[in-house]
Coordinates of C-alpha atoms in Angstrom, one line a residue:
M1 CA -76.6 37.6 -27.8
P2 CA -77.6 33.9 -27.7
D3 CA -80.5 33.0 -29.9
K4 CA -83.9 32.0 -28.5
D5 CA -83.3 28.2 -28.5
V6 CA -80.0 28.6 -26.6
R7 CA -81.7 30.8 -24.0
E8 CA -84.6 28.4 -23.6
N9 CA -82.2 25.5 -23.2
R10 CA -80.3 27.4 -20.5
L11 CA -83.5 28.3 -18.7
T12 CA -84.7 24.8 -18.8
S13 CA -81.4 23.5 -17.4
A14 CA -81.4 26.1 -14.7
N15 CA -85.0 25.2 -13.7
R16 CA -84.1 21.5 -13.6
L17 CA -81.1 22.3 -11.4
L18 CA -83.3 24.4 -9.1
D19 CA -85.9 21.6 -8.9
A20 CA -83.2 19.1 -8.0
T21 CA -81.7 21.4 -5.4
K22 CA -85.2 21.9 -3.8
A23 CA -85.8 18.2 -3.7
A24 CA -82.4 17.6 -2.1
V25 CA -83.1 20.2 0.6
K26 CA -86.5 18.6 1.2
V27 CA -85.0 15.2 1.8
A28 CA -82.3 16.7 4.0
D29 CA -85.0 18.4 6.1
Q30 CA -86.9 15.2 6.4
L31 CA -83.8 13.3 7.6
L32 CA -83.0 16.1 10.1
E33 CA -86.5 15.9 11.5
Q34 CA -86.3 12.1 11.8
A35 CA -83.0 12.3 13.6
A36 CA -84.2 15.2 15.8
G37 CA -86.2 12.9 18.0
Q38 CA -83.2 11.1 19.2
D39 CA -81.9 11.9 22.7
S40 CA -78.1 11.7 22.1
G41 CA -76.3 15.0 22.8
E42 CA -73.8 14.2 20.0
Q43 CA -76.6 13.6 17.5
Q44 CA -78.4 16.8 18.5
A45 CA -75.1 18.7 18.2
S46 CA -74.5 17.2 14.7
L47 CA -78.1 18.2 13.7
G48 CA -77.5 21.7 15.1
Q49 CA -74.2 22.1 13.2
A50 CA -75.8 20.9 10.0
S51 CA -78.7 23.3 10.4
Y52 CA -76.2 26.1 11.1
Q53 CA -74.3 25.3 7.9
L54 CA -77.6 25.4 6.0
G55 CA -78.3 28.8 7.5
D56 CA -81.3 27.6 9.5
Y57 CA -80.4 29.3 12.7
A58 CA -83.8 28.6 14.4
A59 CA -83.3 24.9 13.9
A60 CA -79.6 25.1 14.8
R61 CA -80.6 26.9 18.1
K62 CA -83.2 24.2 18.9
H63 CA -80.8 21.3 18.3
L64 CA -77.8 22.8 20.0
T65 CA -79.9 23.8 23.0
A66 CA -81.1 20.2 23.3
A67 CA -77.5 19.0 22.9
F68 CA -76.3 21.4 25.6
A69 CA -79.0 20.2 28.0
L70 CA -77.8 16.7 27.5
T71 CA -74.0 17.3 27.6
D72 CA -73.3 20.7 29.2
S73 CA -70.5 20.9 26.7
A74 CA -68.3 24.1 26.2
D75 CA -68.0 23.3 22.5
T76 CA -71.8 23.2 22.2
A77 CA -72.1 26.5 24.1
I78 CA -69.6 28.2 21.8
R79 CA -71.6 26.9 18.8
L80 CA -74.7 28.3 20.3
A81 CA -72.9 31.6 20.7
L82 CA -72.1 31.6 17.0
T83 CA -75.6 30.6 16.1
E84 CA -77.1 33.4 18.1
W85 CA -74.6 35.8 16.6
R86 CA -75.6 34.8 13.1
A87 CA -79.2 35.0 14.1
G88 CA -78.7 38.6 15.2
D89 CA -79.0 38.2 19.0
L90 CA -75.7 39.5 20.2
D91 CA -76.7 39.5 23.8
A92 CA -77.6 35.8 23.8
A93 CA -74.4 35.2 21.8
E94 CA -72.3 36.9 24.5
E95 CA -74.1 34.9 27.2
W96 CA -73.3 31.6 25.5
A97 CA -69.7 32.5 24.8
Q98 CA -69.3 33.4 28.5
R99 CA -70.8 30.1 29.5
A100 CA -68.4 28.3 27.2
I101 CA -65.5 30.1 28.9
E102 CA -66.8 29.2 32.3
L103 CA -66.9 25.5 31.3
D104 CA -63.5 25.6 29.6
P105 CA -61.5 28.8 30.2
E106 CA -58.8 27.8 27.7
G107 CA -61.1 26.2 25.2
R108 CA -60.7 26.7 21.5
Y109 CA -63.4 26.7 18.8
K110 CA -62.8 24.0 16.2
P111 CA -64.6 24.9 13.0
H112 CA -65.2 22.1 10.5
I113 CA -63.9 24.1 7.5
A114 CA -61.8 27.1 8.5
E115 CA -58.1 26.8 9.3
S116 CA -58.2 29.3 12.2
N117 CA -58.8 27.9 15.7
P118 CA -59.7 30.9 17.9
S119 CA -60.1 30.6 21.7
Y120 CA -63.5 31.0 23.2
C121 CA -62.2 34.3 24.7
A122 CA -61.5 35.5 21.1
V123 CA -64.9 34.6 20.0
L124 CA -66.4 36.5 22.9
A125 CA -64.1 39.5 22.1
E126 CA -65.4 39.5 18.5
I127 CA -69.0 39.4 19.7
Q128 CA -68.4 42.2 22.2
L129 CA -66.7 44.3 19.4
R130 CA -69.8 43.7 17.2
Q131 CA -71.9 45.0 20.1
G132 CA -69.8 48.2 20.2
N133 CA -68.4 47.4 23.7
V134 CA -64.8 48.3 22.9
A135 CA -63.5 48.0 26.5
A136 CA -64.9 44.5 27.0
A137 CA -63.7 43.4 23.6
E138 CA -60.2 44.6 24.4
A139 CA -60.2 42.8 27.8
S140 CA -61.5 39.6 26.2
A141 CA -59.0 39.8 23.4
T142 CA -56.2 40.4 25.9
A143 CA -57.4 37.3 27.8
A144 CA -57.4 35.3 24.6
L145 CA -53.8 36.4 23.8
S146 CA -52.7 35.2 27.3
I147 CA -53.9 31.7 26.2
D148 CA -52.3 31.9 22.8
G149 CA -50.3 34.9 21.7
S150 CA -50.8 34.0 18.0
D151 CA -54.7 33.8 18.1
V152 CA -55.5 35.7 14.9
T153 CA -59.0 36.5 15.9
A154 CA -57.9 38.0 19.2
L155 CA -55.1 40.0 17.5
T156 CA -57.6 41.4 14.9
V157 CA -60.0 42.4 17.6
L158 CA -57.3 44.0 19.7
S159 CA -56.0 45.9 16.7
T160 CA -59.5 47.1 16.0
T161 CA -60.1 48.2 19.6
H162 CA -56.8 50.2 19.5
L163 CA -58.0 51.9 16.3
A164 CA -61.4 52.6 17.8
R165 CA -59.7 54.3 20.7
G166 CA -57.4 56.3 18.5
N167 CA -54.3 54.4 19.5
S168 CA -53.1 53.5 16.0
D169 CA -49.5 53.3 17.2
Q170 CA -50.5 50.2 19.3

């Protein structure tokens, strides 16, 4: 076990790191609030995405809703669907995913980090599966696969629906 001085040094270092992190988050929040007053849909969408990445789904919802009102963008609608999903409102998530599909039936979600690029239909299928609506999830996953037969999200959802229905051979 480390001696008392080593433990105290580690604790002091951890507290300094925590204080620096809190200060950085505070500055980021202030910058987000300053930029939030701007009326550009692109800026609002960027603020929404940043808030989403920080896990602040209430702020993400506010900015993305403002962006959607300004742009009527399918990409913003799918980001709102994902925000609502993470916030725990699967009904709102489904509505936004459906709106994204209405605006761009063959649209694809373009995450900033992940390598996968699921169609909006695949995102909807995943949301419906989380809701327990196996039949709707299967239909949406099938629609996604008609857009791109290699959509990993759609294939995963479709496999899960087959398992849920007892069709493991599928």
